[in-house]
């Protein structure tokens, strides 16, 4: 996490301003709304777009610089403090209240944590969801340049602790709720560092 913290110190909007497309798609396609928990919010790439879609958000990140950058954004200030509560938290150590959230989402978070800890984190998240609530996650897969082509990989690929195998996310969540959306895909990334290619899996589960 130190590498990210330093990067957030030196660069504003580290991963750009554009929202995660799949996240925007699922909230509209499945009518997701209400009180959300954002895991690994960074400096608010998705946070802002979720706020203007009328979510109330608890946003956490392990980087103090990221949270500071988020809270200092002019376009965020109008949502403070009633619609956004952002704070530094270690996702592996977080203790979440039960049945609090309508929606929990994390963009490339689970892959930055050793797989041995995944079950505990997922169980914690599901306990925090209300009945009928949704969980959305996006992770890097083994088709990513960070796994197969180090020369063209993202400058942050060394921070990834677990590249997911194809369909691994489906297996991971087969005993948790109902999988309502799943896709695997690759795309070029021009938002940070040298141009590179990412491969992802995205999943939406209803409790």
Coordinates of C-alpha atoms in Angstrom, one line a residue, residues 45-155:
X45 CA -12.7 8.1 -9.4
X46 CA -16.0 6.2 -8.8
X47 CA -17.1 7.9 -5.7
X48 CA -18.2 11.1 -7.4
X49 CA -20.2 9.3 -10.0
X50 CA -21.9 7.2 -7.4
X51 CA -22.8 10.4 -5.4
X52 CA -24.4 12.1 -8.4
X53 CA -26.4 8.9 -8.9
X54 CA -27.9 9.6 -5.4
X55 CA -26.0 7.1 -3.3
X56 CA -25.0 7.8 0.3
X57 CA -21.5 6.4 0.6
X58 CA -19.1 5.2 3.3
X59 CA -15.8 5.2 1.4
X60 CA -12.6 3.6 2.7
X61 CA -9.0 3.3 1.5
X62 CA -5.7 2.2 3.1
X63 CA -4.0 5.4 1.7
X64 CA -4.2 8.5 3.9
X65 CA -3.1 10.6 0.9
X66 CA -5.9 9.2 -1.3
X67 CA -8.6 10.0 1.4
X68 CA -7.1 13.5 1.8
X69 CA -7.2 14.1 -2.0
X70 CA -10.8 12.8 -2.1
X71 CA -12.0 15.1 0.6
X72 CA -10.2 18.1 -0.9
X73 CA -11.9 17.8 -4.3
X74 CA -14.1 20.8 -5.0
X75 CA -16.7 18.6 -6.8
X76 CA -17.0 16.4 -3.7
X77 CA -17.4 19.1 -1.0
X78 CA -21.1 19.6 -1.7
X79 CA -21.8 16.0 -0.6
X80 CA -20.1 16.4 2.8
X81 CA -20.9 15.3 5.4
X82 CA -24.4 14.0 4.8
X83 CA -23.9 11.9 1.7
X84 CA -20.2 10.9 2.0
X85 CA -18.2 9.6 4.9
X86 CA -14.6 8.9 3.8
X87 CA -11.9 7.5 6.1
X88 CA -8.7 5.5 6.2
X89 CA -9.2 1.8 6.9
X90 CA -7.4 -1.5 6.4
X91 CA -9.8 -3.8 4.5
X92 CA -8.3 -6.9 6.1
X93 CA -8.8 -5.5 9.6
X94 CA -12.2 -3.7 9.1
X95 CA -15.1 -4.7 11.3
X96 CA -18.4 -3.9 9.5
X97 CA -21.8 -3.5 11.1
X98 CA -24.3 -6.2 10.2
X99 CA -27.1 -5.6 7.6
X100 CA -26.2 -1.9 7.1
X101 CA -25.5 -1.6 3.4
X102 CA -27.7 -1.9 0.3
X103 CA -24.6 -2.1 -1.9
X104 CA -20.9 -2.8 -1.4
X105 CA -18.4 -2.4 -4.3
X106 CA -14.7 -2.7 -4.7
X107 CA -12.7 -2.0 -7.9
X108 CA -9.5 -4.1 -8.1
X109 CA -9.3 -4.5 -4.3
X110 CA -9.6 -8.3 -3.7
X111 CA -6.7 -8.9 -6.1
X112 CA -4.4 -6.7 -4.0
X113 CA -4.9 -9.1 -1.0
X114 CA -3.5 -12.6 -0.6
X115 CA -6.1 -15.2 -1.5
X116 CA -5.8 -16.8 1.9
X117 CA -7.7 -13.8 3.4
X118 CA -10.4 -13.7 0.7
X119 CA -13.0 -15.9 2.5
X120 CA -12.9 -13.9 5.7
X121 CA -13.2 -10.6 3.9
X122 CA -16.1 -11.9 1.8
X123 CA -18.0 -13.2 4.8
X124 CA -17.5 -9.9 6.5
X125 CA -18.9 -8.0 3.5
X126 CA -21.9 -10.3 3.2
X127 CA -22.8 -9.9 6.8
X128 CA -22.8 -6.1 6.3
X129 CA -25.3 -6.4 3.4
X130 CA -29.0 -6.1 3.9
X131 CA -31.2 -8.9 2.6
X132 CA -31.6 -8.2 -1.1
X133 CA -28.4 -6.1 -1.1
X134 CA -25.7 -6.3 -3.8
X135 CA -22.0 -6.8 -3.9
X136 CA -19.9 -5.8 -7.0
X137 CA -16.3 -6.6 -7.4
X138 CA -13.8 -6.2 -10.2
X139 CA -10.4 -8.0 -10.2
X140 CA -7.4 -8.6 -12.5
X141 CA -7.1 -12.0 -14.1
X142 CA -4.2 -14.1 -15.3
X143 CA -4.6 -12.7 -18.9
X144 CA -3.4 -9.3 -17.6
X145 CA -0.1 -7.8 -18.8
X146 CA 1.0 -7.7 -15.1
X147 CA 0.9 -11.5 -15.1
X148 CA 2.0 -12.5 -18.5
X149 CA 4.0 -9.6 -19.9
X150 CA 6.0 -7.7 -17.3
X151 CA 7.7 -5.4 -19.9
X152 CA 4.4 -3.8 -20.8
X153 CA 2.7 -4.1 -17.4
X154 CA 1.3 -1.3 -15.3
X155 CA 3.7 0.4 -12.9

